[in-house]
XYZ file of C-alpha atoms in Angstrom:
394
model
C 83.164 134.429 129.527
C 79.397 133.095 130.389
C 80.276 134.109 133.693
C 81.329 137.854 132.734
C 78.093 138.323 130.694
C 76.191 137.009 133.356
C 77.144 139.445 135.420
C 76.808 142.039 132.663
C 73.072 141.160 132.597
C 72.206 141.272 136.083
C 74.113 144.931 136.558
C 71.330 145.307 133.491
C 68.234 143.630 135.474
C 68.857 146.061 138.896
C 69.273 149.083 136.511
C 65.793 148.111 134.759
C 64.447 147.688 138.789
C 65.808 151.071 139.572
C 64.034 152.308 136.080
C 61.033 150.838 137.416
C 61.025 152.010 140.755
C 61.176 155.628 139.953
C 58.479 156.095 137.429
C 56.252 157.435 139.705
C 57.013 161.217 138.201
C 58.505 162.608 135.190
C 61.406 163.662 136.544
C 62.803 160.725 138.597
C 61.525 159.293 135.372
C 63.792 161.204 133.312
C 66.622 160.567 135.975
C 66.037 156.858 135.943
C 66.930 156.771 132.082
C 70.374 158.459 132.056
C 71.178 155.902 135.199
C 69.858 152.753 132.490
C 72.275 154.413 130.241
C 74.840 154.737 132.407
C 74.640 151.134 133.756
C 74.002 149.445 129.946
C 77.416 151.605 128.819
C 79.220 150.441 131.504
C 78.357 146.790 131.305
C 78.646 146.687 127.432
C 82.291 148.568 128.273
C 82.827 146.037 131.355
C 82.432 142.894 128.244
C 83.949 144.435 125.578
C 86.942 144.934 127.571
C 87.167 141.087 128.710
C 86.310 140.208 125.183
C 89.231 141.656 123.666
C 92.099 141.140 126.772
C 91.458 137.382 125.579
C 91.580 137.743 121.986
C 95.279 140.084 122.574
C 96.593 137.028 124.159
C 95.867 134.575 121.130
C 96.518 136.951 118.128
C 100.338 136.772 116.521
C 102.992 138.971 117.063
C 102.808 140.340 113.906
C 99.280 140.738 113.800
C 99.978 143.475 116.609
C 102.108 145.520 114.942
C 99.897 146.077 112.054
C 97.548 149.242 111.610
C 93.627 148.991 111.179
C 93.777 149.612 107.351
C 96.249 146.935 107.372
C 94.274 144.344 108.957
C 91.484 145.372 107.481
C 92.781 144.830 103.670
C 94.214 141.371 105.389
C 90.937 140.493 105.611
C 89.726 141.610 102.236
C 92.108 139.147 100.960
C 90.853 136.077 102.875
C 87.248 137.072 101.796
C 88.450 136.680 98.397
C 90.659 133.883 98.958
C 87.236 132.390 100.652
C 85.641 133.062 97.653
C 87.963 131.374 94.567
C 87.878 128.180 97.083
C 84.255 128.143 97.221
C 84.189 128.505 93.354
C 87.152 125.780 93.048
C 84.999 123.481 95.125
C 81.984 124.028 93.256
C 84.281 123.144 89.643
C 85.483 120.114 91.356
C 82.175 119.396 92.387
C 80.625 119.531 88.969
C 83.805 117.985 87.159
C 83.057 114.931 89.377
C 80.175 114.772 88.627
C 80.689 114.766 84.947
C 83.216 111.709 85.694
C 81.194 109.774 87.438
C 78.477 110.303 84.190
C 80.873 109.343 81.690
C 82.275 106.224 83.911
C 78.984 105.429 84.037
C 78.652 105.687 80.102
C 82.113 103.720 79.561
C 80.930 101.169 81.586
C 77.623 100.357 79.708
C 79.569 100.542 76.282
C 81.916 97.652 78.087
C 79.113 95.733 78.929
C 78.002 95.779 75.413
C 80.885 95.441 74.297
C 81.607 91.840 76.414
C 77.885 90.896 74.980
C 78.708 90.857 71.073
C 80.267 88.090 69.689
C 83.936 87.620 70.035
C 86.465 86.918 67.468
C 88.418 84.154 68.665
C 92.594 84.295 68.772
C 95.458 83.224 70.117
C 97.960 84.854 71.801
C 101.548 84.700 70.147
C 103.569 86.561 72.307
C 104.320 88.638 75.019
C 106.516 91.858 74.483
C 107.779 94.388 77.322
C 107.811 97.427 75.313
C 110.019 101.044 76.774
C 109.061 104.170 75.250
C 110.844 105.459 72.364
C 113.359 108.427 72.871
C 112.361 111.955 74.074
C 111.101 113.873 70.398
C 112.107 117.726 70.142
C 109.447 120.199 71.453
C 106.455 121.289 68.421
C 106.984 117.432 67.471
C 104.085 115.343 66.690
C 103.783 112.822 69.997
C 102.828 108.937 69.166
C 101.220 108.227 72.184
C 101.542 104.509 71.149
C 105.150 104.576 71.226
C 104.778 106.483 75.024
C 103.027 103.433 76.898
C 105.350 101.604 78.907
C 104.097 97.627 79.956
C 102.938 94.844 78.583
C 101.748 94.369 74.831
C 100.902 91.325 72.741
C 100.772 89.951 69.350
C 97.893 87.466 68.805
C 96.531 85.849 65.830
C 92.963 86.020 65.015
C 91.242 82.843 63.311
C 90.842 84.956 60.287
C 94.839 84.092 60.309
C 95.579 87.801 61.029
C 98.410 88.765 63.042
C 98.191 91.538 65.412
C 100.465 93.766 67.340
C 98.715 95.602 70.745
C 99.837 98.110 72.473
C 97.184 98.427 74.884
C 96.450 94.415 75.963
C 92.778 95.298 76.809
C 90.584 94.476 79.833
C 92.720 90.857 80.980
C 95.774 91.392 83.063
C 98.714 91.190 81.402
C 100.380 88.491 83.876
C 97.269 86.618 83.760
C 98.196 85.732 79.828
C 100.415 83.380 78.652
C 102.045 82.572 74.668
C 98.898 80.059 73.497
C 96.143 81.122 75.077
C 92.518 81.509 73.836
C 90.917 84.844 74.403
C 88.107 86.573 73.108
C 89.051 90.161 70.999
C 86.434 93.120 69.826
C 86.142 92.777 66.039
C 86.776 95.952 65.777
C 89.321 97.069 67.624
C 91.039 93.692 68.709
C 90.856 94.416 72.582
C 90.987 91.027 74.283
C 87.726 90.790 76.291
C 88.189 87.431 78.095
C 89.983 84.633 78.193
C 88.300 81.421 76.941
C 88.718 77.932 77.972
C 91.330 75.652 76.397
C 90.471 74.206 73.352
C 90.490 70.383 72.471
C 89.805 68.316 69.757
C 86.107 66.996 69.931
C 87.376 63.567 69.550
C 89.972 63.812 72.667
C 86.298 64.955 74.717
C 84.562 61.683 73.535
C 87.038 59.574 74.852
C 86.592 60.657 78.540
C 84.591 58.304 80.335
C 81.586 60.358 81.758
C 80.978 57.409 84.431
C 83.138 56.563 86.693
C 84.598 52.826 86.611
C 82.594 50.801 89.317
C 84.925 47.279 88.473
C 86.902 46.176 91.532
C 89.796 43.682 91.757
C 87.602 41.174 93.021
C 85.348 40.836 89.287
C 89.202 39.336 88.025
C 89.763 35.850 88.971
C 93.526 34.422 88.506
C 95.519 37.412 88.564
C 96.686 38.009 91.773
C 100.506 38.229 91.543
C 99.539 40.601 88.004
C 96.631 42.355 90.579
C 99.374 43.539 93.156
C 102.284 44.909 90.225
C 99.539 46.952 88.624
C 98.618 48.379 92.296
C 102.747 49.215 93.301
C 102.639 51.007 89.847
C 99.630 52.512 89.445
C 97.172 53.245 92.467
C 99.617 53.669 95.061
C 101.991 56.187 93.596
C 98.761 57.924 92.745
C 97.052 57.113 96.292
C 100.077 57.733 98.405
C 102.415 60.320 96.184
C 103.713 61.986 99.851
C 105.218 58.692 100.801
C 107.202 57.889 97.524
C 108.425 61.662 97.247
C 110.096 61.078 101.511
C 111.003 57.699 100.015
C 112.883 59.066 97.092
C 111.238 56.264 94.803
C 110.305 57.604 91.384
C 107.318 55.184 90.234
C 107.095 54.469 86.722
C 105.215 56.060 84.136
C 102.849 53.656 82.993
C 102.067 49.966 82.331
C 102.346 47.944 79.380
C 99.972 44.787 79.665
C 100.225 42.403 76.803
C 98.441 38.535 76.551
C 95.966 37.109 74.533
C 92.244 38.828 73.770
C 89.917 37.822 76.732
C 92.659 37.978 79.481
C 91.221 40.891 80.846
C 93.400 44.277 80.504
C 90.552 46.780 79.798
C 89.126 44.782 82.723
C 91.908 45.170 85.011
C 92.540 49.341 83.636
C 89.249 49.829 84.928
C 89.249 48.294 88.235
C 92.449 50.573 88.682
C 90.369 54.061 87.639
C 87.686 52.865 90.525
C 90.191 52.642 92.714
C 92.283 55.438 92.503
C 88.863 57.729 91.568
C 90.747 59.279 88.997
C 89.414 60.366 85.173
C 89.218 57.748 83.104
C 90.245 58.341 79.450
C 89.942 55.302 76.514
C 91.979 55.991 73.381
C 92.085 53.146 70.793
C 95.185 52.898 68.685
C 93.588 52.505 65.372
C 91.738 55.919 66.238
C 95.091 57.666 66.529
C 96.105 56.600 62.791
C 94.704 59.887 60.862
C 94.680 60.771 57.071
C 96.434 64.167 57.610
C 100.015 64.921 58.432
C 100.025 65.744 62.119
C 96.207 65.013 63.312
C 97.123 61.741 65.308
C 99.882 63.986 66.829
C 97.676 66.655 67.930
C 95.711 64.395 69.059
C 97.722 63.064 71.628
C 98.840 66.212 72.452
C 95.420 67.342 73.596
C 94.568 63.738 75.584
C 97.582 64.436 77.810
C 96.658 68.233 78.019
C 92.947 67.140 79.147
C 94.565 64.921 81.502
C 96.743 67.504 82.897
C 93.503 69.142 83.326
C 91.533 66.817 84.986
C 94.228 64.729 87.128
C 94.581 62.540 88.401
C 93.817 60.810 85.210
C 94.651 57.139 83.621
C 95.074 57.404 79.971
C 94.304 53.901 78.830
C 95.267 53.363 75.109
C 94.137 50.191 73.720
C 95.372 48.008 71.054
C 98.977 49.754 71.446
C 100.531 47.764 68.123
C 98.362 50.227 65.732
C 100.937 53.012 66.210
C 103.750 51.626 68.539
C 105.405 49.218 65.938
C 109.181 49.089 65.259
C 110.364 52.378 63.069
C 111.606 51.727 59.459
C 112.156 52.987 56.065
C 109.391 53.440 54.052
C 108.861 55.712 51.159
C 104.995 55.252 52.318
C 103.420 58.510 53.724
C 100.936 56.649 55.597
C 103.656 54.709 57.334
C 105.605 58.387 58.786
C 102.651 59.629 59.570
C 102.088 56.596 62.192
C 105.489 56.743 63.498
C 104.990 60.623 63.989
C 102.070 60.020 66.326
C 104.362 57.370 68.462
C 107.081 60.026 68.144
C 104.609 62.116 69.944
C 103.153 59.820 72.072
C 107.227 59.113 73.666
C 107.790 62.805 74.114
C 104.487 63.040 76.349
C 105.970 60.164 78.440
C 109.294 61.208 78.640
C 108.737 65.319 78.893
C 110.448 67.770 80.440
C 107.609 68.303 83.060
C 106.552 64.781 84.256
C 103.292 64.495 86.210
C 103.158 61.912 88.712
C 99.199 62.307 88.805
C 99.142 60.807 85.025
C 99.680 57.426 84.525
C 99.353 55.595 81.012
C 98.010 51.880 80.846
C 98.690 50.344 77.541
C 96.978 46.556 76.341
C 98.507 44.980 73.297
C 98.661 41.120 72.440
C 101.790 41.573 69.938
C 104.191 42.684 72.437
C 106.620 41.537 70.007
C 106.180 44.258 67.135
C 106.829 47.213 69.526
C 109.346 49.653 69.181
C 112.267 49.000 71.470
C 111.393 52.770 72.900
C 107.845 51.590 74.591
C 109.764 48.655 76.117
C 112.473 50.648 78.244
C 113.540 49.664 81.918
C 111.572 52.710 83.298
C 108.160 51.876 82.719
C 106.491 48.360 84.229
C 105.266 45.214 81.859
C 102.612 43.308 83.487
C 102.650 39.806 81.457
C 98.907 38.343 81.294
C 99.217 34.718 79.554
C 96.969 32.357 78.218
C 96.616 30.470 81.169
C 95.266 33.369 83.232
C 92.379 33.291 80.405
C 91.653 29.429 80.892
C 91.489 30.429 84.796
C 89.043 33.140 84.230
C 86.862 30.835 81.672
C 86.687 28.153 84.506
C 85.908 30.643 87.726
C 83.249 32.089 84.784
């Protein structure tokens, strides 16, 4: 095509020459223009022609057979067609940018929103809820009874219980039956998800510094030294080698002698070693006034445990709560064997965790229920000699 017009323009350039040439009188003058006429026509003729051999050889079939009028109404239609897509793009356009506006405006109200204060709940439960059945056409639509997915019930600490269809901004499958989130006061949304709670008092017991005692500070207990290690540190230390073994290690220790043989001593020396969490219960502090607090307590030690394992649990002075079950009309007395009640079921669970291990110190070994003193967990006998040792190394 370049090449055609090229040639187009230089038949143009040696008519001009010719023009040029012959103005010398009026009527070569007058000559020379009909022969510029004559050579522009023809070379305007000579690219025209090309022009549209090349276009007949890419236009349809049908396209052919159609009249001027024809084609020419075609393309009255595309012009408007042209037209209602310009002014479709130019709707979209502007409906965007609405959206983007009000996402913008939704998503300062949810920052807001996440900066008031929460009301704290729980959740209850966890419901898979299927749309109702199809209503009849005119009928008024719940659009509640519509949503397909996950909804929960939760319980606010105003003790108000909840049903939500629409869960909020957590992930459903993120939530669990228990959990502590954070809801709007308004509308109940849950916001966040909030750390497990425990009891202050199950907190204060963790030891904030770790245990620096080693086995060397304890002088006469060797054979007592090396049980409390195949029990304690190296089922902790080494829990690949006991799984390929097929040993299950027990659950905890009992140690029992007189005061001054050196259990807490010995408890310790087995936290530094295993760098685990360290957590010091008292029995006494487990005896509470209220039906169920020494329970709950418990509860939440092993829970924070769970949390922070590995973790020794070392509960002193054992006897407080771990004496033999009997009758008594006594509330005070049920409420003690509740809290060992609940202090075997965290032992003995349904979901043991090998990265927990209890050491328990008592020097009246023989007031314990029967349950404490089963096959399955280890008892580590410190006697009164082992104290008249450590008084003379002292």
């Amino acid at each position: 095509m370049i090449t055609r017009c090229m040639s187009a323009m230089t038949v143009g350039l040696a008519a001009v020459n010719r023009w040029r040439e012959s103005c010398g009188n009026a009527v070569t003058r007058v000559r020379s223009r009909v022969i510029l006429r004559e050579m522009a026509s023809a070379a305007v003729e000579v690219v025209s022609r090309e022009v549209w051999n090349e276009a007949e050889d890419g236009i349809a079939h049908e396209v052919l057979k159609m009249s001027t009028e024809e084609i020419i109404q075609r393309t009255r239609l595309l012009d408007n067609e042209i037209k209602i897509m310009k002014s479709e793009t130019m709707r979209i356009n502007h409906e965007l940018g609405a959206m983007k506006d009000k996402i913008k405006e939704n998503t300062e109200k949810i920052k807001v929103n996440k900066t008031l204060p929460y009301l704290v709940s729980n959740v209850i439960e966890l419901l898979d809820v299927d749309p109702t059945e199809q209503e009849e056409d005119g009928a008024n639509v719940d659009l509640d009874s519509q949503r397909k997915g996950k909804c929960a019930v939760i319980k606010t600490s105003t003790r108000q219980t909840y049903f939500l269809p629409v869960i909020g901004l957590v992930d459903a499958e993120k939530l669990k039956p228990g959990d502590l989130v954070g809801v709007n006061k308004d509308s109940y949304l849950i916001l966040e998800t909030l750390p497990t709670e425990y009891d202050s008092r199950v907190k204060a017991m963790e030891v904030d510094e770790r245990p620096t005692e080693q086995y060397g500070d304890v002088g006469g207990l060797d054979k007592q030294i090396q049980e409390l290690v195949e029990a304690i540190v190296l089922p902790m230390s080494h829990k690949e080698r006991f799984e390929n073994l097929g040993i299950q290690p027990p659950k905890g220790v009992l140690m029992y002698g007189p005061p001054g043989t050196g259990k807490t001593l010995l408890a310790r020396a087995c936290a530094a070693q295993t760098k685990a969490t360290f957590l010091k219960l008292a029995g006494p502090q487990l005896v509470q006034m209220f039906i169920g607090d020494g329970a709950k307590l418990v509860r939440d030690a092993f829970a924070l445990a769970k949390e922070k394992a590995p973790t020794i649990i070392f509960i002193d002075e054992l006897d407080a709560i771990g004496t033999k079950r009997f009758d008594s009309e006594k509330a005070g007395d049920r409420e003690v064997q509740r809290t060992m009640l609940e202090l075997l079921n965290q032992l003995d669970g349904f979901q043991p965790n090998t990265q927990v291990k209890v050491i328990a110190a008592t020097n009246r070994v023989d007031i314990l229920d029967p349950a404490l003193l089963r096959s399955d967990g280890l008892i580590v006998k410190l006697s009164s000699q082992c104290q008249m040792r450590r008084r003379e190394q002292g």
